Coordinates of C-alpha atoms in Angstrom, one line a residue:
X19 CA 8.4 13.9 -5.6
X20 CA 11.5 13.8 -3.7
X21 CA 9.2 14.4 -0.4
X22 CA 7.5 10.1 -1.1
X23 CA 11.4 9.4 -0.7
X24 CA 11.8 6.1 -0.1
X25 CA 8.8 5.1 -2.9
X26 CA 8.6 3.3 -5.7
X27 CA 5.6 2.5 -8.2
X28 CA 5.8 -1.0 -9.6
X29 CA 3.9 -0.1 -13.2
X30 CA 2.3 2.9 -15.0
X31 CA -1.3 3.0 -15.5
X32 CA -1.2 1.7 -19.1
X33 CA -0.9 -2.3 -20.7
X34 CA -2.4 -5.3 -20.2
X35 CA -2.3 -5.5 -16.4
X36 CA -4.9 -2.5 -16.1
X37 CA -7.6 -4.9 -17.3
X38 CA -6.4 -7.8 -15.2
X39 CA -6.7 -4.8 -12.2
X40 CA -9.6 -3.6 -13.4
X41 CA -11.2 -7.0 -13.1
X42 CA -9.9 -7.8 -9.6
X43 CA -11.4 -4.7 -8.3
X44 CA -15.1 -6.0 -9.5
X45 CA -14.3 -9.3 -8.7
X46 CA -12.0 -9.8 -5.4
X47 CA -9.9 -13.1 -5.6
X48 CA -6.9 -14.3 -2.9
X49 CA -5.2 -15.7 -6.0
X50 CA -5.2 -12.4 -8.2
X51 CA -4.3 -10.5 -4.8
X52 CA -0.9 -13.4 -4.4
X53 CA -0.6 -12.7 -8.0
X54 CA 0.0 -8.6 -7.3
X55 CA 1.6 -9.4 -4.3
X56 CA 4.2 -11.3 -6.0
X57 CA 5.2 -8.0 -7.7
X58 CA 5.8 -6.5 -4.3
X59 CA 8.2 -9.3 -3.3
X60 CA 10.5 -9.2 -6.7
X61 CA 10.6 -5.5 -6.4
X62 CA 11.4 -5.2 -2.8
X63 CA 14.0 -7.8 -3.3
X64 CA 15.4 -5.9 -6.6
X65 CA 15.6 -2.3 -4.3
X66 CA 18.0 -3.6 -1.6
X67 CA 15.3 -2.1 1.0
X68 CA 15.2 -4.5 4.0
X69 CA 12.2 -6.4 4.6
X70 CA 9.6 -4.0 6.4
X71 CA 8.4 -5.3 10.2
X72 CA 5.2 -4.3 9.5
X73 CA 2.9 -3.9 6.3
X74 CA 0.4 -0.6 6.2
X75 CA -2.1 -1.0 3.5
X76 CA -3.1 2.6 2.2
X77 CA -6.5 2.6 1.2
X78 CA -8.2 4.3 -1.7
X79 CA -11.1 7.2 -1.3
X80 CA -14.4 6.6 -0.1
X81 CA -15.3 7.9 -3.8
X82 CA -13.8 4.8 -4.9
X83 CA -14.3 2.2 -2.2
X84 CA -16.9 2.6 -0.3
X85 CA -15.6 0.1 2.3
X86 CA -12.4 -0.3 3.7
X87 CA -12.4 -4.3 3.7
X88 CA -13.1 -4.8 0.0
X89 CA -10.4 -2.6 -1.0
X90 CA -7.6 -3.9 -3.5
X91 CA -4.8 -2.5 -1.2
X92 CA -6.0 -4.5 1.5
X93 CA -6.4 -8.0 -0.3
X94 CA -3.3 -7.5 -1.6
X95 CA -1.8 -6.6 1.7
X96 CA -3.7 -9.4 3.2
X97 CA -1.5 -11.9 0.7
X98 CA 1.8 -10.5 0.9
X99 CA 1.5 -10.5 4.6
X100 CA 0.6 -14.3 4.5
X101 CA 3.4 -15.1 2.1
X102 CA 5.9 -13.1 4.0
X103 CA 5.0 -13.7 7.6
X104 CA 5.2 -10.0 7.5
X105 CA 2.6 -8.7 10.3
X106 CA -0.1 -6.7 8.8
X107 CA -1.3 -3.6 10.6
X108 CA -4.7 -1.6 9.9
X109 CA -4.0 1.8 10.8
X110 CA -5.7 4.2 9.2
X111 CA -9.1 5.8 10.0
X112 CA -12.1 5.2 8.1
X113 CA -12.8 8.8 7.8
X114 CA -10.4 10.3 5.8
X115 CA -8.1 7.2 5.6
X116 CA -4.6 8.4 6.3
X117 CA -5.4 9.3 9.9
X118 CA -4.4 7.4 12.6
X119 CA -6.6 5.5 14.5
X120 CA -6.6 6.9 18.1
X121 CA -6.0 2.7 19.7
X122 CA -2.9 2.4 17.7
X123 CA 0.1 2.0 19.9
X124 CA 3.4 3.4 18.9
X125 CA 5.8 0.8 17.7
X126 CA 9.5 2.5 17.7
X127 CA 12.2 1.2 15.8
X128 CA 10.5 -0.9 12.8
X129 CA 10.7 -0.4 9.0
X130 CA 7.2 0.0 7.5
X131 CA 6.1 -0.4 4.3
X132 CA 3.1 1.7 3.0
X133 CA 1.2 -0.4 0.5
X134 CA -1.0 1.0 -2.3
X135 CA -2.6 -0.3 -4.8
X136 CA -3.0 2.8 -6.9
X137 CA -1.5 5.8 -6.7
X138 CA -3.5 8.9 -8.1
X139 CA -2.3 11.6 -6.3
X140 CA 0.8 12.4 -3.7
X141 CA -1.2 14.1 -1.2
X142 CA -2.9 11.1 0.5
X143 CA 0.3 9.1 0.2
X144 CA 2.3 11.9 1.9
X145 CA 0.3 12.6 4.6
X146 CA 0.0 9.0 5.4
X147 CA 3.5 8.8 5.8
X148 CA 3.8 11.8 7.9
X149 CA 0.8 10.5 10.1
X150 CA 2.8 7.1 10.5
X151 CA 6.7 8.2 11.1
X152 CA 6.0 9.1 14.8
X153 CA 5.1 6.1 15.4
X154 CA 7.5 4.1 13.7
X155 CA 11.0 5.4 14.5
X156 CA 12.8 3.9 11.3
X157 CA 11.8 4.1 8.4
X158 CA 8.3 4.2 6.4
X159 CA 8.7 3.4 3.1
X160 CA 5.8 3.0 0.3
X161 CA 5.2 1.1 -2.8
X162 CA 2.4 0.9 -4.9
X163 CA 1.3 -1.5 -7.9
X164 CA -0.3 1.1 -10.5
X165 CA 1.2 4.5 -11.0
X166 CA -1.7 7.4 -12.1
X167 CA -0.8 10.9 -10.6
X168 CA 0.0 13.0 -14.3
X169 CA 3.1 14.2 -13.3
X170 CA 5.8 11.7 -11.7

């Protein structure tokens, strides 16, 4: 939808890279996570967006994680943080996870970039866009790895 404007989805949810997903979601790995992240940095760099000042992981539903920290958005963030020397930021609630937490500070005038590592509906990702652009004066753009809402 034209309202997710600047987004883009790196792969739909079919092929051989759903099983090599599906495996680093039961089994967490740094090198799997620099492996997605790499995806990220081709794609980025393929778009003409600038590089973001600030990396947002967007995390999935309690339904599917439980916790926040073992979450495939956040390894992944983790490692294209590290092999970008991007900062990463932790903003969301643990609540309904596209809140804001009430102790983040504003930080006008940086690009952010809303990472996901799956994408089922546009809800969540819209409103954690909305909840994040007055606190980033710029620009929030999002990008996620595996594309699964029905209609695109």
């Amino acid at each position: 939808p034209i309202y997710l404007n600047p987004h883009h989805s790196l792969f739909l949810s079919y092929g051989p890279l759903l099983d090599v997903f599906a495996f680093f979601k039961k089994h967490p790995s740094k090198y799997l996570a620099r492996f997605f992240a790499s995806f990220f940095i081709l794609k980025i760099d393929e778009l003409l967006w600038p590089l973001p000042d600030v990396i947002v992981p967007v995390f999935e539903s309690k339904i599917e994680t439980f916790s926040k920290k073992n979450g495939a958005s956040l390894w992944i963030a983790k490692e294209l943080s590290l092999m970008t020397k991007i900062p990463l930021m932790d903003v969301f609630n643990d609540t309904d996870r596209v809140g804001v937490k009430k102790r983040v500070r504003p930080f006008p005038e940086k690009n952010i970039l809303l990472l996901s590592a799956i994408l089922k509906e546009s809800e969540m990702l819209y409103h954690a866009k909305r909840n994040l652009e007055p606190l980033f004066a710029k620009k929030v753009y999002s990008m996620t790895l595996i594309e699964q809402r029905k209609s695109v």
